[in-house]
PDB file of C-alpha atoms in Angstrom:
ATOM      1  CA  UNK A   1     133.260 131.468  58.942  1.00  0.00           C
ATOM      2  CA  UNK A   2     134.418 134.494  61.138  1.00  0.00           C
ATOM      3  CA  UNK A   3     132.616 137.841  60.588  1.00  0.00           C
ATOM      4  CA  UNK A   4     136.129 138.788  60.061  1.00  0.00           C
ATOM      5  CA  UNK A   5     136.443 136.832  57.127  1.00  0.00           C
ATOM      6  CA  UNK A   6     133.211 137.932  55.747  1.00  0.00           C
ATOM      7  CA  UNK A   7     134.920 141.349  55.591  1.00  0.00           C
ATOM      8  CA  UNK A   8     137.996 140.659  53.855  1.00  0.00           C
ATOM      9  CA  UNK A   9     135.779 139.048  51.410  1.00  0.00           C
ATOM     10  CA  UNK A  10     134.081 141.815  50.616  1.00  0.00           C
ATOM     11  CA  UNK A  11     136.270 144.832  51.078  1.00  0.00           C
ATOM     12  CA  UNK A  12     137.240 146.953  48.103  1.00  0.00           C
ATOM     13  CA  UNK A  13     134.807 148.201  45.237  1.00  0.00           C
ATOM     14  CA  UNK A  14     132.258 145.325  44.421  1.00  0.00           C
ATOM     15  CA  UNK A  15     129.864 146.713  42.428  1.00  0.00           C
ATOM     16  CA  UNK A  16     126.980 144.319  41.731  1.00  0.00           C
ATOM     17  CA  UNK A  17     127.390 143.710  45.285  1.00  0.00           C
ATOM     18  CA  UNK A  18     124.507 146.201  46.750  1.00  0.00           C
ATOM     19  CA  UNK A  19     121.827 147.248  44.754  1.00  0.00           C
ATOM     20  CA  UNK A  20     120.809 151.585  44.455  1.00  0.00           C
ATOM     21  CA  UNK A  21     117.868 152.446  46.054  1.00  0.00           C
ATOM     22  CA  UNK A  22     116.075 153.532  42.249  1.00  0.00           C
ATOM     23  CA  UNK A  23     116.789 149.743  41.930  1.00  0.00           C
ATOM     24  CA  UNK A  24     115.267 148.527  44.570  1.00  0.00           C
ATOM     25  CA  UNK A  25     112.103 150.542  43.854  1.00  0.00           C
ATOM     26  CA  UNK A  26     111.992 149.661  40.510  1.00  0.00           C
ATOM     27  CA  UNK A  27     112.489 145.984  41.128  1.00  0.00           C
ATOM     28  CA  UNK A  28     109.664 146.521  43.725  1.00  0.00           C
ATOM     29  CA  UNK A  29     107.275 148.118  40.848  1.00  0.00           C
ATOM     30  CA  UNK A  30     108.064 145.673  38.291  1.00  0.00           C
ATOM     31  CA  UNK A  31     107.279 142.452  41.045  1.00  0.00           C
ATOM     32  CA  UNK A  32     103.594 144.667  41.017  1.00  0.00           C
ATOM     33  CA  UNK A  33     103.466 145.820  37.727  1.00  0.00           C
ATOM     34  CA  UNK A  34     100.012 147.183  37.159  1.00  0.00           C
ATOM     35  CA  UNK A  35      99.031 146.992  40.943  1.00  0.00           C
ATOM     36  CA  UNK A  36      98.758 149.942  43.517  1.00  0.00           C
ATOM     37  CA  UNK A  37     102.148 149.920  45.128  1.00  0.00           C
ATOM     38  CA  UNK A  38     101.746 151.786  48.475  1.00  0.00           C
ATOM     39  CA  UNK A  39     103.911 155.157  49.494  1.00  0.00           C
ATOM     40  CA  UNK A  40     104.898 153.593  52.985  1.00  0.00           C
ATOM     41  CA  UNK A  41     106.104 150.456  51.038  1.00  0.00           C
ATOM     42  CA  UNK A  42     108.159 152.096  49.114  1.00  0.00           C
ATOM     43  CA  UNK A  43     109.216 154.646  52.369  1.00  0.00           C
ATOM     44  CA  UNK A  44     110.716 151.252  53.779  1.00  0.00           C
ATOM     45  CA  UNK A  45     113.242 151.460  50.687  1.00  0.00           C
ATOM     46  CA  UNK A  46     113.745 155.011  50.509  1.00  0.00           C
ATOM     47  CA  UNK A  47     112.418 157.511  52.433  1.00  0.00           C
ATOM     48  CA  UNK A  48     113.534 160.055  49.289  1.00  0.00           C
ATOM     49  CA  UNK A  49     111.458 157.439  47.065  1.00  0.00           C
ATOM     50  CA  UNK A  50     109.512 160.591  45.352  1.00  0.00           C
ATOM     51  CA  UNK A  51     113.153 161.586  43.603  1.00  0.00           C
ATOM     52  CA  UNK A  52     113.880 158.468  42.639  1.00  0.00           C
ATOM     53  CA  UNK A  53     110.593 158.015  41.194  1.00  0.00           C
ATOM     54  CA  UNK A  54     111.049 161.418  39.613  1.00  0.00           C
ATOM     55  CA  UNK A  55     114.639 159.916  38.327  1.00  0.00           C
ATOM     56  CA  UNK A  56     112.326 157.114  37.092  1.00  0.00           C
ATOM     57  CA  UNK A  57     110.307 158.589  34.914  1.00  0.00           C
ATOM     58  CA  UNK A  58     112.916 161.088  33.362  1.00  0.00           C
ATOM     59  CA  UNK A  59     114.196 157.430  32.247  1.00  0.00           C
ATOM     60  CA  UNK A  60     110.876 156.825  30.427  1.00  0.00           C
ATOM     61  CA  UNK A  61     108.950 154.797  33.159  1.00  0.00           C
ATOM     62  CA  UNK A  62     105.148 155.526  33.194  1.00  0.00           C
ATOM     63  CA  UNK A  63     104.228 155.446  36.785  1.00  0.00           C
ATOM     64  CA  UNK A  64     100.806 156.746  38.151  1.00  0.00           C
ATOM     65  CA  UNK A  65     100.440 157.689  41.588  1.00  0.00           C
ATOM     66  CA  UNK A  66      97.356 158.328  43.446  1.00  0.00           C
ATOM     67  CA  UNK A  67      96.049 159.863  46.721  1.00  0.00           C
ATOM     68  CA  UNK A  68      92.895 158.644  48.656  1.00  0.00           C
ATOM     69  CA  UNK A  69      91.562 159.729  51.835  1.00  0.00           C
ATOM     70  CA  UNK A  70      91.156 156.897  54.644  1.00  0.00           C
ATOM     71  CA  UNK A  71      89.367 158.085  57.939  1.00  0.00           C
ATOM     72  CA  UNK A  72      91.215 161.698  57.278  1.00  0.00           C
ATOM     73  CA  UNK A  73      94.252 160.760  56.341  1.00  0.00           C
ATOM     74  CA  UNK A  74      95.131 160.808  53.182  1.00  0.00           C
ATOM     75  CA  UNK A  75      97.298 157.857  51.500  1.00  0.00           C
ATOM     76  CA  UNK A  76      99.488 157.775  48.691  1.00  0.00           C
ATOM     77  CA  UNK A  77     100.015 154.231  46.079  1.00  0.00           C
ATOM     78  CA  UNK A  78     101.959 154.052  43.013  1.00  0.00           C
ATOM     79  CA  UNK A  79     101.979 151.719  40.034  1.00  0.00           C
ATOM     80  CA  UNK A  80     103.871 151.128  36.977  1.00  0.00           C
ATOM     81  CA  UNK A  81     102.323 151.443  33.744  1.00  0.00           C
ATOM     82  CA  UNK A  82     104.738 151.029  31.306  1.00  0.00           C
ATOM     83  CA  UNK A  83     108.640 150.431  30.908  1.00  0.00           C
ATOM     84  CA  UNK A  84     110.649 152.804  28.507  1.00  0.00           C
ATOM     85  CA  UNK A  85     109.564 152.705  24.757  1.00  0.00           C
ATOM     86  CA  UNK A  86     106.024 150.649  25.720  1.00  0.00           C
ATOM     87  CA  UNK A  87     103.084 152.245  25.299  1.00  0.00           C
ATOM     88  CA  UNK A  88     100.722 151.885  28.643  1.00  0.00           C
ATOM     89  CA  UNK A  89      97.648 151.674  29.119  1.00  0.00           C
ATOM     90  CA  UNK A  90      96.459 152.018  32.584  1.00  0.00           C
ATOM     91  CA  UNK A  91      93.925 149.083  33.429  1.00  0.00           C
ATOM     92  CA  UNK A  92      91.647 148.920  36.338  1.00  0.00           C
ATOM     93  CA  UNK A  93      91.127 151.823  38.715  1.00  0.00           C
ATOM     94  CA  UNK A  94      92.750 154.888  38.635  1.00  0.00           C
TER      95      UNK A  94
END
């Protein structure tokens, strides 16, 4: 197959085809559900990923974040408590 033909097969409005970026992170919080998800991992998806978090919980998605300093530098995790209509209860650290 010809990367020519790979475009006429997808040309024109395919929706389905590529996923959002608020999809990708949320697929990436829900594969970690309840585990520290970290800022740079979620950079590599979006590097607007605090709006679509933002976007994200305006939908009803508890997610914590926290900030922890390393050496001076200080770095940034996220996790997903809840999905929209649960009630969560964070377990673990904070």
């Amino acid at each position: 197959m010809t990367a020519e033909h790979v475009a006429i097969q997808i040309s024109g409005h395919q929706p389905g085809l590529f996923t959002t970026q608020k999809e990708e992170i949320l697929n990436l919080l829900l594969r970690n559900r309840g585990n520290w998800v970290p800022a740079y991992a979620l950079a590599g998806v979006a590097l607007q990923y605090s709006s679509r978090i933002f976007s994200l919980r305006r939908e009803g998605y508890q997610i914590q974040n926290k900030t922890t300093r390393v050496a001076g530098k200080v770095h940034g995790a996220f996790r997903l408590i809840a999905l929209p209509g649960e009630t969560g209860e964070p377990n673990g650290d904070r």
